[in-house]
XYZ file of C-alpha atoms in Angstrom:
407
model
C 8.826 21.197 5.053
C 8.724 17.819 3.372
C 7.876 15.096 5.924
C 10.824 13.100 4.679
C 13.124 16.002 5.555
C 13.047 16.511 9.309
C 15.247 19.557 9.313
C 18.232 17.575 10.540
C 18.656 15.440 7.447
C 16.789 12.816 5.523
C 15.333 9.818 7.304
C 17.048 7.745 4.593
C 20.531 8.529 5.930
C 20.630 6.197 8.900
C 23.142 3.801 10.498
C 22.968 0.082 9.737
C 21.583 -0.587 13.219
C 18.566 1.600 12.487
C 17.888 -0.083 9.146
C 18.224 -3.521 10.733
C 15.675 -2.619 13.423
C 13.341 -0.911 10.936
C 13.522 -3.892 8.579
C 12.634 -6.291 11.359
C 9.801 -3.929 12.312
C 8.361 -4.224 8.807
C 8.199 -8.007 9.180
C 6.754 -7.709 12.689
C 3.898 -5.546 11.412
C 3.432 -7.880 8.465
C 2.408 -10.517 10.989
C -0.708 -8.526 11.910
C -2.323 -8.580 8.470
C -0.645 -11.748 7.229
C -3.635 -13.976 7.964
C -6.246 -11.630 6.427
C -6.404 -13.115 2.910
C -6.120 -16.707 4.164
C -8.745 -16.639 6.939
C -11.304 -18.473 4.786
C -8.609 -20.968 3.712
C -7.639 -21.592 7.344
C -11.289 -22.132 8.252
C -11.652 -24.641 5.429
C -8.340 -26.387 6.119
C -8.982 -26.806 9.852
C -12.766 -27.327 9.544
C -13.413 -24.236 11.672
C -16.052 -21.520 11.729
C -15.425 -17.851 10.999
C -15.780 -17.091 14.701
C -13.176 -19.704 15.635
C -10.687 -18.486 13.043
C -11.178 -14.869 14.126
C -9.770 -15.917 17.504
C -6.360 -15.822 15.794
C -6.582 -12.061 16.215
C -8.165 -12.242 19.668
C -5.472 -14.424 21.237
C -2.715 -12.429 19.513
C -3.893 -9.027 20.718
C -5.093 -10.145 24.145
C -1.600 -11.359 24.956
C -0.154 -8.231 23.328
C -2.285 -6.035 25.610
C -1.284 -7.903 28.768
C 2.361 -7.963 27.677
C 2.406 -4.156 27.664
C 2.657 -4.336 31.446
C 5.766 -6.485 31.107
C 7.740 -5.068 28.192
C 9.054 -1.986 30.013
C 9.864 -4.110 33.075
C 11.910 -6.468 30.898
C 13.675 -3.932 28.659
C 14.695 -1.681 31.569
C 16.480 -4.677 33.104
C 18.038 -6.588 30.210
C 18.390 -3.711 27.704
C 16.751 -2.881 24.396
C 18.917 -5.121 22.203
C 18.299 -8.248 24.249
C 14.597 -7.477 24.470
C 14.395 -7.170 20.682
C 16.237 -10.440 20.202
C 14.042 -12.206 22.758
C 10.900 -10.962 21.028
C 12.174 -11.986 17.599
C 13.154 -15.431 18.848
C 9.657 -16.000 20.243
C 8.072 -14.915 16.956
C 10.310 -17.270 14.968
C 9.396 -20.193 17.205
C 5.652 -19.587 17.434
C 5.199 -18.534 13.799
C 6.893 -21.783 12.806
C 4.691 -23.774 15.176
C 1.614 -22.013 13.757
C 2.355 -23.551 10.369
C 2.325 -27.045 11.884
C -1.036 -26.656 13.652
C -3.407 -29.588 13.426
C -6.419 -27.796 14.872
C -7.743 -24.276 15.203
C -7.191 -24.502 18.972
C -3.478 -25.155 18.473
C -3.213 -22.301 15.991
C -4.952 -19.882 18.363
C -2.538 -20.895 21.128
C 0.530 -20.473 18.943
C -0.697 -17.045 17.842
C -0.854 -16.072 21.519
C 2.830 -16.935 21.899
C 3.507 -15.000 18.711
C 1.700 -12.023 20.227
C 3.992 -12.077 23.270
C 7.087 -12.039 21.085
C 5.692 -9.294 18.893
C 4.811 -7.163 21.927
C 8.347 -7.414 23.281
C 9.781 -6.474 19.902
C 7.386 -3.734 18.779
C 7.233 -1.981 22.149
C 11.031 -1.710 22.192
C 11.790 -1.083 18.513
C 10.893 2.613 18.426
C 12.958 3.349 21.537
C 15.933 1.622 19.937
C 15.430 3.440 16.629
C 15.274 6.790 18.454
C 18.455 6.014 20.338
C 20.391 5.052 17.207
C 18.819 7.267 14.516
C 20.417 10.283 12.877
C 18.218 13.369 12.625
C 16.522 13.291 16.031
C 13.204 11.923 17.219
C 11.180 13.313 14.297
C 13.192 11.273 11.799
C 12.899 8.205 14.010
C 9.107 8.478 14.328
C 8.666 8.894 10.565
C 10.934 5.937 9.884
C 9.005 3.827 12.379
C 5.635 4.865 10.903
C 7.000 4.019 7.454
C 7.938 0.540 8.680
C 4.470 0.134 10.176
C 2.743 1.148 6.960
C 4.972 -0.974 4.740
C 4.473 -3.984 7.000
C 0.705 -3.570 7.076
C 0.700 -3.310 3.265
C 3.014 -6.246 2.576
C 1.532 -8.626 5.157
C -1.670 -9.379 3.210
C 0.321 -9.590 -0.033
C 2.721 -12.164 1.413
C -0.206 -14.036 2.933
C -1.923 -14.180 -0.462
C 1.156 -15.202 -2.452
C 2.192 -17.992 -0.100
C -1.313 -18.865 1.061
C -2.529 -19.622 -2.439
C -0.529 -22.867 -2.266
C -1.247 -23.643 1.397
C -2.480 -21.646 4.362
C 0.555 -22.989 6.275
C 3.213 -21.363 4.088
C 2.701 -17.739 5.232
C 3.514 -18.773 8.792
C 6.706 -20.545 7.723
C 7.610 -17.542 5.545
C 7.202 -15.130 8.455
C 9.361 -17.333 10.689
C 12.114 -17.310 8.062
C 11.974 -13.526 7.589
C 12.057 -12.905 11.341
C 15.062 -15.208 11.618
C 16.819 -12.949 9.093
C 15.791 -9.933 11.181
C 17.212 -11.630 14.286
C 20.550 -12.162 12.524
C 20.691 -8.537 11.287
C 19.986 -7.052 14.714
C 22.458 -9.406 16.355
C 25.102 -8.316 13.829
C 24.492 -4.562 13.529
C 22.858 -3.323 16.737
C 25.011 -2.694 19.788
C 23.500 -2.469 23.253
C 22.463 1.009 24.297
C 22.601 2.483 27.814
C 19.746 1.342 30.022
C 17.366 3.875 31.586
C 18.435 5.283 34.936
C 15.212 4.085 36.581
C 13.850 0.565 36.192
C 10.180 0.279 35.209
C 7.844 -1.575 37.564
C 4.926 -3.735 36.438
C 2.386 -1.243 37.780
C 3.916 1.935 36.318
C 1.869 1.785 33.070
C -1.373 1.372 35.054
C -0.457 4.279 37.340
C 0.268 6.434 34.280
C -3.376 6.044 33.233
C -4.311 8.160 36.245
C -3.349 11.131 34.084
C -6.545 12.502 32.540
C -5.080 13.321 29.149
C -3.509 9.902 28.678
C -6.628 8.119 29.929
C -8.781 10.091 27.480
C -6.451 9.282 24.602
C -6.467 5.590 25.552
C -10.266 5.412 25.827
C -10.741 7.136 22.482
C -8.165 4.810 20.904
C -9.969 1.822 22.445
C -13.166 2.686 20.559
C -11.197 3.433 17.395
C -9.297 0.140 17.558
C -12.564 -1.768 17.783
C -13.534 -0.217 14.438
C -10.067 -0.773 12.961
C -9.966 -4.463 13.773
C -13.529 -5.122 12.751
C -12.407 -4.040 9.291
C -9.185 -6.038 9.467
C -10.515 -9.306 10.930
C -14.136 -9.545 9.766
C -14.113 -7.993 6.290
C -12.296 -10.944 4.592
C -15.321 -13.141 5.296
C -17.680 -10.522 3.874
C -15.602 -10.036 0.716
C -15.478 -13.828 0.196
C -12.664 -13.620 -2.366
C -9.743 -15.834 -3.330
C -6.492 -15.311 -1.393
C -4.976 -13.443 -4.366
C -7.887 -11.021 -4.728
C -8.303 -10.523 -0.993
C -4.551 -9.967 -0.693
C -4.690 -7.361 -3.462
C -7.515 -5.509 -1.697
C -5.655 -5.391 1.603
C -2.383 -4.534 -0.109
C -4.056 -1.444 -1.585
C -5.519 -0.789 1.869
C -2.044 -0.993 3.396
C -0.477 1.269 0.764
C -3.017 3.980 1.575
C -2.382 3.427 5.281
C 1.354 3.945 4.765
C 1.022 7.002 2.510
C -1.519 8.769 4.703
C 0.258 8.008 7.983
C 3.657 9.270 6.813
C 2.935 11.890 4.150
C -0.624 13.151 4.518
C -1.284 13.149 8.278
C 1.583 15.553 9.149
C 0.362 18.066 6.558
C -3.224 17.852 7.807
C -2.072 18.288 11.403
C -0.013 21.337 10.504
C -2.944 22.978 8.752
C -5.920 22.012 10.948
C -4.478 20.796 14.268
C -4.250 17.247 15.582
C -7.568 17.091 17.418
C -9.623 18.437 14.515
C -7.934 16.017 12.138
C -8.517 13.103 14.489
C -12.169 13.915 15.150
C -12.938 14.457 11.480
C -11.107 11.308 10.418
C -13.004 9.207 12.969
C -16.356 10.496 11.723
C -15.369 9.792 8.108
C -14.249 6.302 9.153
C -17.682 5.701 10.693
C -19.367 6.690 7.419
C -16.962 4.520 5.429
C -17.585 1.473 7.620
C -21.354 1.913 7.354
C -21.088 1.951 3.553
C -18.786 -1.080 3.691
C -21.303 -3.096 5.660
C -24.505 -1.991 3.965
C -23.457 -1.520 0.320
C -22.926 -4.085 -2.399
C -19.776 -6.078 -3.074
C -18.114 -3.322 -5.123
C -18.833 -0.778 -2.394
C -17.394 -3.160 0.205
C -14.146 -3.480 -1.753
C -13.844 0.270 -2.343
C -14.637 1.179 1.263
C -12.194 -1.419 2.590
C -9.390 0.145 0.551
C -10.459 3.697 1.457
C -10.495 2.869 5.170
C -6.719 2.428 4.952
C -6.296 6.162 4.360
C -8.399 7.092 7.394
C -6.738 4.472 9.583
C -3.304 5.786 8.538
C -4.207 9.317 9.637
C -5.664 8.087 12.927
C -2.648 5.924 13.749
C -0.229 8.821 13.396
C -2.293 11.283 15.436
C -3.018 8.809 18.226
C 0.671 7.882 18.486
C 1.693 11.527 18.842
C -1.047 12.224 21.399
C -0.071 9.221 23.509
C 3.594 10.192 23.434
C 3.049 13.885 24.106
C 0.092 14.325 26.434
C 1.250 12.612 29.629
C 3.674 13.722 32.342
C 4.908 10.119 32.720
C 8.063 8.917 30.921
C 7.156 8.126 27.351
C 7.790 4.342 27.496
C 5.556 4.103 30.568
C 2.824 6.313 29.117
C 2.874 4.395 25.848
C 2.670 1.044 27.647
C -0.400 2.188 29.582
C -2.008 3.560 26.423
C -1.349 0.363 24.474
C -2.526 -1.786 27.375
C -5.990 -0.219 27.013
C -6.303 0.033 23.246
C -5.111 -3.483 22.383
C -7.995 -4.963 24.370
C -10.299 -3.568 21.683
C -8.154 -5.229 19.011
C -8.741 -8.503 20.865
C -12.470 -7.880 21.362
C -13.471 -6.892 17.808
C -12.494 -10.172 16.069
C -14.349 -12.108 18.781
C -17.543 -10.071 18.866
C -17.987 -9.304 15.156
C -18.831 -12.917 14.151
C -20.988 -13.284 17.285
C -22.944 -10.149 16.397
C -23.480 -11.549 12.895
C -24.828 -14.790 14.382
C -27.216 -12.857 16.641
C -28.430 -10.497 13.890
C -27.096 -10.274 10.324
C -23.915 -9.525 8.382
C -24.583 -5.769 8.426
C -24.776 -5.295 12.180
C -21.030 -5.801 13.010
C -20.229 -2.823 10.780
C -22.996 -0.735 12.322
C -21.486 -1.392 15.747
C -18.026 -0.535 14.378
C -19.364 2.768 13.022
C -20.828 3.583 16.430
C -17.501 2.901 18.188
C -15.696 5.219 15.745
C -18.166 7.985 16.598
C -17.681 7.288 20.310
C -13.935 7.730 19.817
C -14.579 11.104 18.184
C -16.925 12.141 21.009
C -14.233 11.419 23.604
C -11.838 13.680 21.675
C -14.512 16.369 21.448
C -15.377 16.205 25.144
C -11.730 16.346 26.219
C -10.385 18.651 23.486
C -9.489 21.614 25.740
C -7.690 19.473 28.284
C -5.874 17.457 25.615
C -4.709 20.591 23.814
C -3.570 22.375 26.974
C -1.728 19.366 28.375
C 0.002 18.591 25.087
C 1.212 22.195 24.730
C 2.434 22.286 28.322
C 4.394 19.055 28.004
C 5.896 19.626 24.552
C 8.987 21.561 25.792
C 9.783 18.843 28.309
C 9.455 16.056 25.749
C 11.564 17.971 23.262
C 14.547 17.374 25.544
C 13.880 13.652 26.021
C 15.345 12.263 22.838
C 17.596 9.812 24.663
C 17.356 6.046 24.912
C 14.090 4.650 26.172
C 12.029 7.741 25.456
C 9.648 6.137 22.984
C 7.733 2.891 22.971
C 4.824 2.237 20.660
């Protein structure tokens, strides 16, 4: 079966509300990689070090991780539509403020506010898409993964195009695009029924008491450290102009999108999710080692190639997190994301520190080790993960209502 054809119709035949939410999701994910090609320009413009500028990722993802405990609490009380609009409004405000920053400290603080808005939006978007999509949950997940991949690909490109004139322009551009997304969702998305049970602040933490979900989260924690070492630290190693760096990460994002939506499902069908995940993590470790220890050409090639492996990993981890736990999917996903986003905050902080303590190669060696650790967790827990996922699949197959998913 073609991944674009879910068996209930094409993912392209969707209501306007779904396209409005998916379009805003693209821009939301663009915000993650937007600063990649302009990190050196930001450092130069604000007279900051690489370590200080890397805190743009740390503050963003630290707040995102903590916000995972709040997003379900908020959306179960005010509804998905209002939560999306609140998140978008915060992104518009803080992305705009980011462009006016006079110091790296201000920019780091504004990115934290941006992270809160993005967490509220992203954690709710998939649930809203599932509730409004035609073709069932499979179509909704593929559409959401497509938005993720497209956003991750276009973010560096937009950052390069606008950042070539000034590092401030990409932030203003993102604010404008998110304002358009706000208007589209306000116009096309109607409020959906709220979940019967309101989510408490501690529910995501309690969900991590489930062994399968905890194992998935720990493995994803190690993987995310590798992922965001590549995303946040590689631009300084490549030392290229915004245009060239943007082109590298655009190619990286294209591979991420293609492999997450088209290739990963085929590999899973043929080899099984856990084998695909373990093998992809090991290959990512090898790729990152070559990135850090090879020449400049090897670094460029391995950066682009890592997008394919990251795309496969993202899809498999998402499905594991959504399918392995006996907790409601929004709660399980919030607990899973609460753990893994801490690694996304840690990697940009520690990678420059590790370089200062040793050399430019060591951050990538550490990132390769964390990828292997992620694979070892999958290997050690493979029987339990497989059994629990199979046992829970029939129950989840009947949960395609509002609020089932949250990524």
